[in-house]
């Protein structure tokens, strides 16, 4: 394995402190998610979008910081986001096709 | 290099293809999608013409360019050296844009046609329920109270709205001249409509199941009869009732306690004319319209061969002439015979005792079987000799058929042995006589 | 699009490359480890796998013909009324545990990566064994929660055969659980290596790929938790 | 061609498995694995062709009685499955294996043992799914196995079990290979081989690997559902539980449509190598060729429902999928025109590989055009599930993939075996193939539009289809003769063909710089690449004097001259040269065996031998895990 300089400076990881902050934020969002579930907001039309946004944020945080995609080689971003986009488009298309949402 | 240069013979190929295409024009094509006899099918056909025109254009252009290139730039001794060209942006943009424009010419009418053909059926259309079964078709006209199988009657000039369902696996409903296909999907309902041309007075077409549905997918055919509106009415009115010509009940007493309602009793209540069949009334009048046998075009007459060799179904055809419809009816309707002739556990004959609910029957409705020209998913003519063999051993005639083997001594493919007991030829002849009488 | 990015990175790497031409050690174009590229490609592929499972769950949601249902009360054939079957408090707890395991994993990676760094020596930050074990325990705890959930569902009359909900729910969460199981075994293997020979900075990539897998499994759960448990 | 370099026999690789059969069974050398793929896949191509021939015999006349309905249904299911999964995909894989490392200047793939695993899984899976046909127990649900016909309610026998598990096994093989090649192409390119200098075959293969890793999960999930339904009583496709049959269709085609591009893109890649070589010109519009390939792959994920225009998805969905499908004609058209432009103003010589490449252009276009006709949803309701579709996909599959692959075989044969294939037999093969192909499949356009449904084992007389079916059957006979000529040519030329030099055809890419057949280490010294056609820079400066093939950043041609492409090593072995090579090993084979046994065990569940089923499955799993563990803990080289 070549210990490339190149490979190394691609590894500016977040620090200990950051990790803890990230964990805290993730926990908070989770708490809000569950809390919202038990409030009357649950029956609001905004409930589903709110939850989706919150989980998307969590998703992104884990991927960017814990999976250090934010700091890693561009190649990995491409390897992950490309498939993810195709997957999400597929999911969306299927939801329309099976009448789960409609315009 | 070779002494033989097949390249020289290439023109022969093109001549052959051209001949084939020519031959294609001179002949009869009874299921051609180029014949279009409904409004919706003409929409499709206009689209097809455009596809064909543009497609041929692209084809000729590309192939001509290709052939020109390889001839013009073939390597020749002393010929020019290859020009080292890496690309040409303007050209590449050209051949991106031009196909895109051609596609616009296709896409616009495509989208229009999608919305036209899939619009809601006009109000007042005739509703027909098409129900797929492994491997036969059930057609129901809920507004008219008609249930039939494998033979679809449509009134010329009136929009028909099909509701498509299946009782088992997927099938697909198609009469090429009348319209495109629509699949029959389990746990779903599909719709399709078209209006057969008013000018069609008395025409017959082949219909097919075009979604693979198991062993006898190939044998799941049907006939579509497009007839003038008054003929259709005559047909439908009669089909809604019970059969004319059903035998008058005999003196034989029904088995004790069996809930037998005799055909004649029902007939007597509903259709006095029918009861008179036994005497003199002209049959034509009594039975209502059916597509005349002698006018059937050749292509709707099945040619399926009977099983041969080891699986030949032997039957004494002489018995058919003396088949006794009354005895046949007795066999079917008397509970005492259920073991031998379990027909009514799967089939419904309106007017006879109902052992299964009409919409749950496993087999085709036989109420007016005598008025049908084919049997077994349009696979065979319903002449007495064929019918007799069918009753004797249907799966031997139609692979996988769910109609069981019933003739004594016949090989039953399901249980992989010969039936020890079952209907004998005499009994079958009687049943045939009875079924044929169900006009 | 993947390719365009890679194109650039490749030409970047190009500059570094010339010096390495004549050495017979394993040369890689991008300077990255094979395994890491493979695991990211694998994760991309897993996106499609889980999206297919999740789509199926959502498509079949509300189509079961008999109970139990996830969010609606239901009546059993014998006429008894039952509450919706999903247990949000318990699952919230297990979700939290899994989330924490991700933190532990990232700290384990951090510890391995900084082996030999004095700031990390002899304190908890550099204790890779501890963090690995913590991750494995958290993962196992999550599996414990799932086992509890599954058995209680079965007691309430929901099996994988009961209805569409049961089939799609157990298959989706079961697939996720299987991934967690593989992850726990993988982490335990790393722990065993750390225990027996001690992981060094050179092993970073081994821990890294495992961590990536583990976080991905966590991320999938984030989606499942919202889509399956919270949204009606 | 000059008979310069003699064939160099490569020295047996490693200690344990020196030579003979063992050296093949234990090999991890990408070239040997490629060769194994080639032979196995060719065998299955013949097998699939034989199945097709039986079908054609049955259909030659109305009401034919060559085979029974049941056997016919097994034949078309297995013909489709065999051709797609056991012939074309692995034929492509043969080229991926053999060529990618050579084209990018690498000594092997990134994970050599995973590569061996892929092959063994393929072989065992192929045997698993094929053998039942000899007992009339073969899968019979069609190659796309629509539920609910494939559920236990309607297909109780073992037939579908073989199919479900067979495809699952083959999927694992393809996925493993795909991760391997992605990594290889990203990470093992020789210095200077930027992505935009990669040979077009490698590029198309690269795209295909992404299609594989994104398409296969969808079918994996669909198959898992079916497997669970059949073995564990789940309800994914159970009608009584309210299942929706369209679920299967969507999941299948989300896989199925990208799959057709998986089948064609490698052939496109091969043609893109052949055309420049025999036109003595670089590929026209390299960048556009790359981007159009990417576009085809990308758009390929958004059109799957065009296989479902008759299921009643609703007008909006039909319209969207119709238009999305049409879009694909644009990048594909660009490719066709760029290929023609590649020949334009060149010196086109009609060698056998070139004939097949030109054949692809001519025939694929026809299939593409009928594809566009399908994409028009209302028109497709007349075409779908008729022989018109059968005509479409044989024009793209036979006229496209198979033509391209045959071209590739003739082209790379000298590299693989050090000898040329016979040109005169090749000539016969090509023309019989070309004529037979058209005679077989062109009439199907007619029979389809004249109303003939597909997948029917028999049809009535007097439907107007007789002539066309007879023509198709006669065409098939020509195809068989053609194929037999090919087989003879292939077998004879391996030992008896005229000897080929390193650079058998005067091509421009790296693989032609090394001996034919290549030594096990491929490149004695990893070359430095400065352009797309490094060999031309070196050998034909006159071809490159006016313009450099290097683009976009032009490293100088002089550079390339300075760094020789290939060091003559006089047949020295890797060990003698001090090149570390991976050890031969049987572990991947055992892992593959374990995997297949694990699945096969489930079969006993349907014969009610639960204990036996569990023992076999768990035994298989143990073998798999054990071998995997042994494999991962033993050093590569
Ligand atoms: C190698 C495999 C392959 C390839 C490359 C393609 C390519 C295409 N296919 Fe095909 N297809 C199959 C294999 C393939 N197909 C198979 C196996 C099936 C049947 C599965 C089954 O049911 O069993 C099928 C079925 C199928 C259907 C479903 C038919 C039905 O069941 O009703 C459709 C519908 O849209 C379709 C469309 C297309 C289109 C638009 C393309 C396009 O990519 C074609 C693009 C190419 C060109 C158009 C030619 C070159 C372009 C030009 C020269 C430019 C100018 C042209 C125009 C402006 C038109 N295909
Ligand atoms: C992928 C590629 C591919 C290829 C190359 C072919 C090749 C051929 N196919 Fe095909 N075909 C499919 C893919 C392919 N097919 C698919 C996916 C289906 C759909 C299946 C389904 O509906 O589920 C299908 C369906 C299909 C049908 C429709 C069946 C039906 O719907 O009822 C027919 C009918 O004629 C047919 C014919 C042929 C013929 C004659 C060839 C010929 O080109 C074959 C040529 C090959 C040979 C001639 C080799 C034979 C050689 C020998 C016999 C030598 C003897 C042996 C030894 C020496 C060992 N095919
Ligand atoms: Cu019904 Cu095919
Ligand atoms: Cu497609």
GROMACS .gro file of C-alpha atoms in nm, chain C residues 1-4 6-7 10-11 14 17-18 21-22 24 26-35 37-38 41-42 44-45 48-49 52-53 56 59-60 63-65 160-164 167-168 171 175 189, chain D residues 107 110-111 175 179 182-183 186-192 194-195 197 203 206 210 213-214 217-218 220-221 224-225 228 232-236 240-244 247 251 254 294 524-526 528 578-579 637:
model
  100
  543UNK     CA    1  -2.104   1.187  -1.290
  544UNK     CA    2  -1.895   0.958  -1.080
  545UNK     CA    3  -1.659   0.937  -1.365
  546UNK     CA    4  -1.603   1.305  -1.413
  548UNK     CA    5  -1.274   1.041  -1.076
  549UNK     CA    6  -1.124   1.187  -1.389
  552UNK     CA    7  -0.691   1.071  -1.147
  553UNK     CA    8  -0.513   1.356  -1.309
  556UNK     CA    9  -0.091   1.169  -1.198
  559UNK     CA   10   0.268   0.906  -0.983
  560UNK     CA   11   0.590   0.946  -1.168
  563UNK     CA   12   0.690   0.403  -1.145
  564UNK     CA   13   0.992   0.193  -1.078
  566UNK     CA   14   0.751  -0.278  -0.724
  568UNK     CA   15   0.177  -0.193  -0.495
  569UNK     CA   16   0.102   0.108  -0.687
  570UNK     CA   17  -0.245   0.254  -0.698
  571UNK     CA   18  -0.358   0.523  -0.935
  572UNK     CA   19  -0.538   0.738  -0.687
  573UNK     CA   20  -0.319   0.668  -0.390
  574UNK     CA   21  -0.623   0.531  -0.214
  575UNK     CA   22  -0.659   0.184  -0.080
  576UNK     CA   23  -0.847  -0.069  -0.295
  577UNK     CA   24  -1.059  -0.175  -0.006
  579UNK     CA   25  -1.298   0.216  -0.299
  580UNK     CA   26  -1.463  -0.122  -0.296
  583UNK     CA   27  -1.902   0.106  -0.423
  584UNK     CA   28  -2.059  -0.160  -0.205
  586UNK     CA   29  -2.369   0.262  -0.318
  587UNK     CA   30  -2.506  -0.073  -0.418
  590UNK     CA   31  -3.041   0.039  -0.402
  591UNK     CA   32  -3.093  -0.274  -0.196
  594UNK     CA   33  -3.603  -0.156  -0.287
  595UNK     CA   34  -3.692  -0.300   0.052
  598UNK     CA   35  -4.188  -0.240  -0.089
  601UNK     CA   36  -4.610   0.026  -0.120
  602UNK     CA   37  -4.767  -0.243   0.092
  605UNK     CA   38  -5.284  -0.289   0.198
  606UNK     CA   39  -5.293  -0.575   0.445
  607UNK     CA   40  -5.631  -0.741   0.452
  702UNK     CA   41  -4.375  -1.290   0.876
  703UNK     CA   42  -4.664  -1.490   0.730
  704UNK     CA   43  -4.955  -1.302   0.883
  705UNK     CA   44  -5.012  -1.027   0.632
  706UNK     CA   45  -4.840  -0.793   0.389
  709UNK     CA   46  -4.393  -0.987   0.548
  710UNK     CA   47  -4.256  -0.652   0.444
  713UNK     CA   48  -3.804  -0.864   0.584
  717UNK     CA   49  -3.235  -0.742   0.650
  731UNK     CA   50  -1.297  -0.958   1.470
  881UNK     CA   51  -0.069  -0.683  -1.355
  884UNK     CA   52  -0.763  -0.536  -0.757
  885UNK     CA   53  -0.892  -0.848  -0.585
  949UNK     CA   54  -2.193  -0.818  -0.804
  953UNK     CA   55  -1.696  -0.427  -0.718
  956UNK     CA   56  -1.475  -0.076  -1.033
  957UNK     CA   57  -1.184  -0.081  -0.795
  960UNK     CA   58  -1.026   0.339  -1.055
  961UNK     CA   59  -0.714   0.229  -0.885
  962UNK     CA   60  -0.490   0.022  -1.106
  963UNK     CA   61  -0.446   0.239  -1.410
  964UNK     CA   62  -0.087   0.277  -1.516
  965UNK     CA   63   0.078   0.610  -1.452
  966UNK     CA   64  -0.051   0.865  -1.696
  968UNK     CA   65  -0.615   0.931  -1.696
  969UNK     CA   66  -0.977   0.843  -1.724
  971UNK     CA   67  -0.714   0.824  -2.191
  977UNK     CA   68  -1.475   0.288  -2.037
  980UNK     CA   69  -1.660   0.079  -1.626
  984UNK     CA   70  -2.201   0.069  -1.214
  987UNK     CA   71  -2.409  -0.272  -0.877
  988UNK     CA   72  -2.716  -0.053  -0.904
  991UNK     CA   73  -2.994  -0.514  -0.586
  992UNK     CA   74  -3.344  -0.458  -0.723
  994UNK     CA   75  -3.202  -0.948  -0.557
  995UNK     CA   76  -3.478  -0.802  -0.345
  998UNK     CA   77  -3.562  -1.269  -0.199
  999UNK     CA   78  -3.933  -1.194  -0.171
 1002UNK     CA   79  -3.934  -1.619   0.111
 1006UNK     CA   80  -4.119  -1.945   0.434
 1007UNK     CA   81  -4.478  -1.861   0.350
 1008UNK     CA   82  -4.449  -1.484   0.332
 1009UNK     CA   83  -4.706  -1.290   0.135
 1010UNK     CA   84  -4.524  -1.058  -0.103
 1014UNK     CA   85  -5.521  -1.382  -0.103
 1015UNK     CA   86  -5.323  -1.151   0.122
 1016UNK     CA   87  -5.386  -0.859  -0.113
 1017UNK     CA   88  -5.048  -0.862  -0.287
 1018UNK     CA   89  -4.995  -0.646  -0.590
 1021UNK     CA   90  -4.452  -0.499  -0.735
 1025UNK     CA   91  -3.865  -0.442  -0.920
 1028UNK     CA   92  -3.580  -0.163  -1.249
 1068UNK     CA   93  -2.262   0.753  -1.939
 1298UNK     CA   94   0.745  -0.657  -1.705
 1299UNK     CA   95   0.751  -0.293  -1.629
 1300UNK     CA   96   0.439  -0.089  -1.574
 1302UNK     CA   97   0.375   0.520  -1.850
 1352UNK     CA   98   1.107  -1.033  -0.892
 1353UNK     CA   99   0.749  -0.945  -0.959
 1411UNK     CA  100   0.105  -1.304  -0.246
   0.00000   0.00000   0.00000
